[in-house]
Amino acid sequence: MPVEARRLFRLDNEVLAFRFTATMSDRAGAEPRERLSDPDRLKLWLHAAGLGVPDLSPTRLQDALTLREAIYRAGLAVAATQRPDPVDAAILNGAAAAGRPTPGLENGLAVWHLGKETPVADALGVLAADAIHVLGGADRGRIKACEGPGCAGLFLDTSRGTNRRWCSMNTCGNRVKKARLANK
Ligand SMILES: [Zn+2]
């Protein structure tokens, strides 16, 4: 994975679709941070996610951001035990249907092959399909929004007691702990 991607993005979310929504960070804070600020950033993020595409246009970036925000809104709804808005579900379904990615098993690992003709649509199709599986799957009751200050990032709580509160112990969990210690 390129070092630059690790510096620019939070890549520690186990769920690919939620890692994608984390490219907008500090969502509940005073100043949400857009990390996909230009098409090259999206290309870098996709590469880090195993979805390498050639150069892409501002229109494709806009498609990606539209999908990302639909995933985020749908995730928040599911975290609140509500059904996703049909408009958001339609955006996810449309992106999933537009992609033609092919799964492959290479060196013991699952990979995605993107077509040469519409690689970006294929990559977005992978993200949409991943979101659909997690938002509508058996573990949907484990989807949560992070309680870290200003974060509200989505994560899948796979802990045994379903009592995880933060998207990541390394970032939000630590921040809360430090704040608690400082107040003692
Ligand atoms: Zn968080």
mmCIF file of C-alpha atoms and ligand atoms in Angstrom:
data_model
loop_
_atom_site.group_PDB
_atom_site.id
_atom_site.type_symbol
_atom_site.label_atom_id
_atom_site.label_comp_id
_atom_site.label_asym_id
_atom_site.label_seq_id
_atom_site.Cartn_x
_atom_site.Cartn_y
_atom_site.Cartn_z
ATOM 1 C CA MET A 1 0.000 0.000 0.000
ATOM 2 C CA PRO A 2 1.437 3.422 -0.913
ATOM 3 C CA VAL A 3 2.723 5.377 2.083
ATOM 4 C CA GLU A 4 0.912 8.456 0.828
ATOM 5 C CA ALA A 5 -2.467 6.684 1.054
ATOM 6 C CA ARG A 6 -1.804 5.792 4.685
ATOM 7 C CA ARG A 7 -0.966 9.422 5.436
ATOM 8 C CA LEU A 8 -4.038 10.830 3.687
ATOM 9 C CA PHE A 9 -6.718 8.327 4.622
ATOM 10 C CA ARG A 10 -7.986 6.329 7.563
ATOM 11 C CA LEU A 11 -7.655 2.797 6.223
ATOM 12 C CA ASP A 12 -8.267 0.774 9.377
ATOM 13 C CA ASN A 13 -12.006 0.010 9.011
ATOM 14 C CA GLU A 14 -12.517 -3.734 8.340
ATOM 15 C CA VAL A 15 -15.619 -3.104 6.221
ATOM 16 C CA LEU A 16 -14.623 -1.832 2.782
ATOM 17 C CA ALA A 17 -17.800 0.236 2.306
ATOM 18 C CA PHE A 18 -17.319 1.917 5.702
ATOM 19 C CA ARG A 19 -13.643 2.544 4.959
ATOM 20 C CA PHE A 20 -14.962 4.380 1.903
ATOM 21 C CA THR A 21 -17.369 6.510 3.988
ATOM 22 C CA ALA A 22 -14.402 7.380 6.262
ATOM 23 C CA THR A 23 -12.871 9.410 3.408
ATOM 24 C CA MET A 24 -15.084 12.161 4.849
ATOM 25 C CA SER A 25 -13.889 12.401 8.427
ATOM 26 C CA ASP A 26 -14.962 14.396 11.483
ATOM 27 C CA ARG A 27 -18.506 14.156 10.153
ATOM 28 C CA ALA A 28 -20.142 15.247 13.400
ATOM 29 C CA GLY A 29 -17.543 17.917 14.100
ATOM 30 C CA ALA A 30 -17.583 21.614 13.345
ATOM 31 C CA GLU A 31 -15.536 21.089 10.182
ATOM 32 C CA PRO A 32 -15.976 17.762 8.379
ATOM 33 C CA ARG A 33 -12.859 16.901 6.365
ATOM 34 C CA GLU A 34 -13.216 15.886 2.726
ATOM 35 C CA ARG A 35 -10.251 13.678 1.878
ATOM 36 C CA LEU A 36 -11.370 12.899 -1.678
ATOM 37 C CA SER A 37 -10.771 16.482 -2.749
ATOM 38 C CA ASP A 38 -9.805 15.690 -6.338
ATOM 39 C CA PRO A 39 -9.886 12.773 -8.799
ATOM 40 C CA ASP A 40 -6.263 11.802 -8.051
ATOM 41 C CA ARG A 41 -7.112 11.316 -4.381
ATOM 42 C CA LEU A 42 -9.913 8.932 -5.345
ATOM 43 C CA LYS A 43 -7.532 7.038 -7.618
ATOM 44 C CA LEU A 44 -5.065 6.724 -4.724
ATOM 45 C CA TRP A 45 -7.773 5.524 -2.322
ATOM 46 C CA LEU A 46 -9.126 2.982 -4.815
ATOM 47 C CA HIS A 47 -5.609 1.671 -5.393
ATOM 48 C CA ALA A 48 -5.113 1.251 -1.633
ATOM 49 C CA ALA A 49 -8.416 -0.674 -1.547
ATOM 50 C CA GLY A 50 -7.172 -3.093 -4.221
ATOM 51 C CA LEU A 51 -9.269 -1.418 -6.913
ATOM 52 C CA GLY A 52 -6.669 0.119 -9.200
ATOM 53 C CA VAL A 53 -8.127 2.314 -11.961
ATOM 54 C CA PRO A 54 -6.520 4.583 -14.582
ATOM 55 C CA ASP A 55 -6.865 8.368 -14.354
ATOM 56 C CA LEU A 56 -10.435 9.425 -13.737
ATOM 57 C CA SER A 57 -12.530 12.479 -14.498
ATOM 58 C CA PRO A 58 -14.238 14.952 -12.132
ATOM 59 C CA THR A 59 -17.595 13.419 -13.199
ATOM 60 C CA ARG A 60 -16.500 9.989 -11.956
ATOM 61 C CA LEU A 61 -15.345 11.578 -8.688
ATOM 62 C CA GLN A 62 -18.811 13.094 -8.333
ATOM 63 C CA ASP A 63 -20.396 9.664 -8.949
ATOM 64 C CA ALA A 64 -18.188 8.219 -6.230
ATOM 65 C CA LEU A 65 -19.081 10.946 -3.725
ATOM 66 C CA THR A 66 -22.797 10.518 -4.450
ATOM 67 C CA LEU A 67 -22.475 6.788 -3.773
ATOM 68 C CA ARG A 68 -20.363 7.366 -0.659
ATOM 69 C CA GLU A 69 -22.890 9.731 0.900
ATOM 70 C CA ALA A 70 -25.785 7.371 0.094
ATOM 71 C CA ILE A 71 -23.873 4.559 1.849
ATOM 72 C CA TYR A 72 -23.239 6.813 4.840
ATOM 73 C CA ARG A 73 -26.880 7.928 5.163
ATOM 74 C CA ALA A 74 -28.120 4.354 4.741
ATOM 75 C CA GLY A 75 -25.596 3.187 7.376
ATOM 76 C CA LEU A 76 -26.741 5.819 9.860
ATOM 77 C CA ALA A 77 -30.337 4.705 9.312
ATOM 78 C CA VAL A 78 -29.460 1.053 9.919
ATOM 79 C CA ALA A 79 -27.395 2.009 13.014
ATOM 80 C CA ALA A 80 -30.581 3.670 14.320
ATOM 81 C CA THR A 81 -32.542 0.457 13.506
ATOM 82 C CA GLN A 82 -34.392 2.204 10.694
ATOM 83 C CA ARG A 83 -34.734 1.274 7.056
ATOM 84 C CA PRO A 84 -32.528 3.178 4.607
ATOM 85 C CA ASP A 85 -34.306 5.848 2.579
ATOM 86 C CA PRO A 86 -35.508 4.317 -0.733
ATOM 87 C CA VAL A 87 -33.652 7.096 -2.604
ATOM 88 C CA ASP A 88 -30.374 6.002 -1.010
ATOM 89 C CA ALA A 89 -31.165 2.331 -1.595
ATOM 90 C CA ALA A 90 -31.774 3.171 -5.265
ATOM 91 C CA ILE A 91 -28.355 4.872 -5.516
ATOM 92 C CA LEU A 92 -26.664 1.772 -4.061
ATOM 93 C CA ASN A 93 -28.640 -0.580 -6.290
ATOM 94 C CA GLY A 94 -27.899 1.512 -9.371
ATOM 95 C CA ALA A 95 -24.149 1.573 -8.686
ATOM 96 C CA ALA A 96 -24.115 -2.160 -7.967
ATOM 97 C CA ALA A 97 -25.949 -2.899 -11.221
ATOM 98 C CA ALA A 98 -23.691 -0.606 -13.287
ATOM 99 C CA GLY A 99 -20.479 -2.400 -12.313
ATOM 100 C CA ARG A 100 -19.200 -5.604 -13.855
ATOM 101 C CA PRO A 101 -16.383 -6.576 -11.522
ATOM 102 C CA THR A 102 -15.188 -10.192 -11.466
ATOM 103 C CA PRO A 103 -14.069 -11.856 -8.245
ATOM 104 C CA GLY A 104 -10.874 -13.864 -8.267
ATOM 105 C CA LEU A 105 -8.828 -15.991 -5.891
ATOM 106 C CA GLU A 106 -5.152 -15.115 -6.208
ATOM 107 C CA ASN A 107 -2.345 -16.393 -4.003
ATOM 108 C CA GLY A 108 -4.973 -17.440 -1.480
ATOM 109 C CA LEU A 109 -6.641 -14.030 -1.300
ATOM 110 C CA ALA A 110 -9.922 -12.688 -2.683
ATOM 111 C CA VAL A 111 -9.375 -9.963 -5.283
ATOM 112 C CA TRP A 112 -11.529 -8.016 -7.727
ATOM 113 C CA HIS A 113 -10.794 -7.729 -11.422
ATOM 114 C CA LEU A 114 -12.078 -4.571 -13.074
ATOM 115 C CA GLY A 115 -12.921 -4.425 -16.769
ATOM 116 C CA LYS A 116 -10.889 -2.335 -19.199
ATOM 117 C CA GLU A 117 -13.921 -0.444 -20.516
ATOM 118 C CA THR A 118 -15.560 0.918 -17.357
ATOM 119 C CA PRO A 119 -13.057 0.308 -14.548
ATOM 120 C CA VAL A 120 -14.369 3.120 -12.325
ATOM 121 C CA ALA A 121 -17.991 1.963 -12.604
ATOM 122 C CA ASP A 122 -16.738 -1.553 -11.808
ATOM 123 C CA ALA A 123 -14.865 -0.274 -8.742
ATOM 124 C CA LEU A 124 -17.919 1.648 -7.524
ATOM 125 C CA GLY A 125 -19.932 -1.521 -8.139
ATOM 126 C CA VAL A 126 -17.635 -3.388 -5.735
ATOM 127 C CA LEU A 127 -18.154 -0.696 -3.072
ATOM 128 C CA ALA A 128 -21.931 -0.638 -3.596
ATOM 129 C CA ALA A 129 -22.198 -4.440 -3.427
ATOM 130 C CA ASP A 130 -20.107 -4.481 -0.243
ATOM 131 C CA ALA A 131 -22.396 -1.843 1.296
ATOM 132 C CA ILE A 132 -25.507 -3.792 0.293
ATOM 133 C CA HIS A 133 -24.164 -6.996 1.862
ATOM 134 C CA VAL A 134 -23.329 -5.354 5.171
ATOM 135 C CA LEU A 135 -26.333 -2.979 5.412
ATOM 136 C CA GLY A 136 -28.862 -5.635 4.529
ATOM 137 C CA GLY A 137 -27.076 -8.736 5.800
ATOM 138 C CA ALA A 138 -27.317 -10.850 8.932
ATOM 139 C CA ASP A 139 -24.929 -8.578 10.884
ATOM 140 C CA ARG A 140 -26.815 -5.350 10.174
ATOM 141 C CA GLY A 141 -27.772 -5.113 13.864
ATOM 142 C CA ARG A 142 -24.052 -4.657 14.637
ATOM 143 C CA ILE A 143 -23.683 -1.482 12.563
ATOM 144 C CA LYS A 144 -22.941 1.556 14.702
ATOM 145 C CA ALA A 145 -21.930 5.202 14.410
ATOM 146 C CA CYS A 146 -18.785 6.038 16.397
ATOM 147 C CA GLU A 147 -19.297 7.921 19.672
ATOM 148 C CA GLY A 148 -15.862 9.534 19.488
ATOM 149 C CA PRO A 149 -15.876 13.338 19.637
ATOM 150 C CA GLY A 150 -17.019 14.718 16.286
ATOM 151 C CA CYS A 151 -16.490 11.385 14.503
ATOM 152 C CA ALA A 152 -19.806 9.619 13.764
ATOM 153 C CA GLY A 153 -17.912 7.192 11.523
ATOM 154 C CA LEU A 154 -19.653 3.919 10.681
ATOM 155 C CA PHE A 155 -18.293 0.598 11.897
ATOM 156 C CA LEU A 156 -19.343 -3.000 12.325
ATOM 157 C CA ASP A 157 -19.205 -4.045 15.972
ATOM 158 C CA THR A 158 -17.933 -7.623 15.886
ATOM 159 C CA SER A 159 -17.153 -7.718 19.621
ATOM 160 C CA ARG A 160 -18.704 -10.593 21.534
ATOM 161 C CA GLY A 161 -20.778 -8.380 23.831
ATOM 162 C CA THR A 162 -21.663 -5.924 21.022
ATOM 163 C CA ASN A 163 -20.408 -3.168 23.304
ATOM 164 C CA ARG A 164 -17.862 -1.399 21.119
ATOM 165 C CA ARG A 165 -18.368 2.373 20.977
ATOM 166 C CA TRP A 166 -15.601 3.660 18.736
ATOM 167 C CA CYS A 167 -14.735 3.202 15.097
ATOM 168 C CA SER A 168 -11.176 2.452 16.159
ATOM 169 C CA MET A 169 -9.430 2.044 19.485
ATOM 170 C CA ASN A 170 -6.301 3.646 17.996
ATOM 171 C CA THR A 171 -7.981 6.935 17.150
ATOM 172 C CA CYS A 172 -11.334 7.753 18.753
ATOM 173 C CA GLY A 173 -11.008 5.242 21.615
ATOM 174 C CA ASN A 174 -7.644 6.699 22.605
ATOM 175 C CA ARG A 175 -8.879 10.263 22.324
ATOM 176 C CA VAL A 176 -11.748 9.553 24.729
ATOM 177 C CA LYS A 177 -9.436 7.752 27.163
ATOM 178 C CA LYS A 178 -6.936 10.611 27.138
ATOM 179 C CA ALA A 179 -9.697 13.164 27.701
ATOM 180 C CA ARG A 180 -10.957 11.107 30.657
ATOM 181 C CA LEU A 181 -7.486 10.923 32.206
ATOM 182 C CA ALA A 182 -7.003 14.660 31.761
ATOM 183 C CA ASN A 183 -10.246 15.313 33.619
ATOM 184 C CA LYS A 184 -9.354 13.166 36.596
HETATM 185 ZN ZN ZN B 1 -14.523 7.392 15.435
#
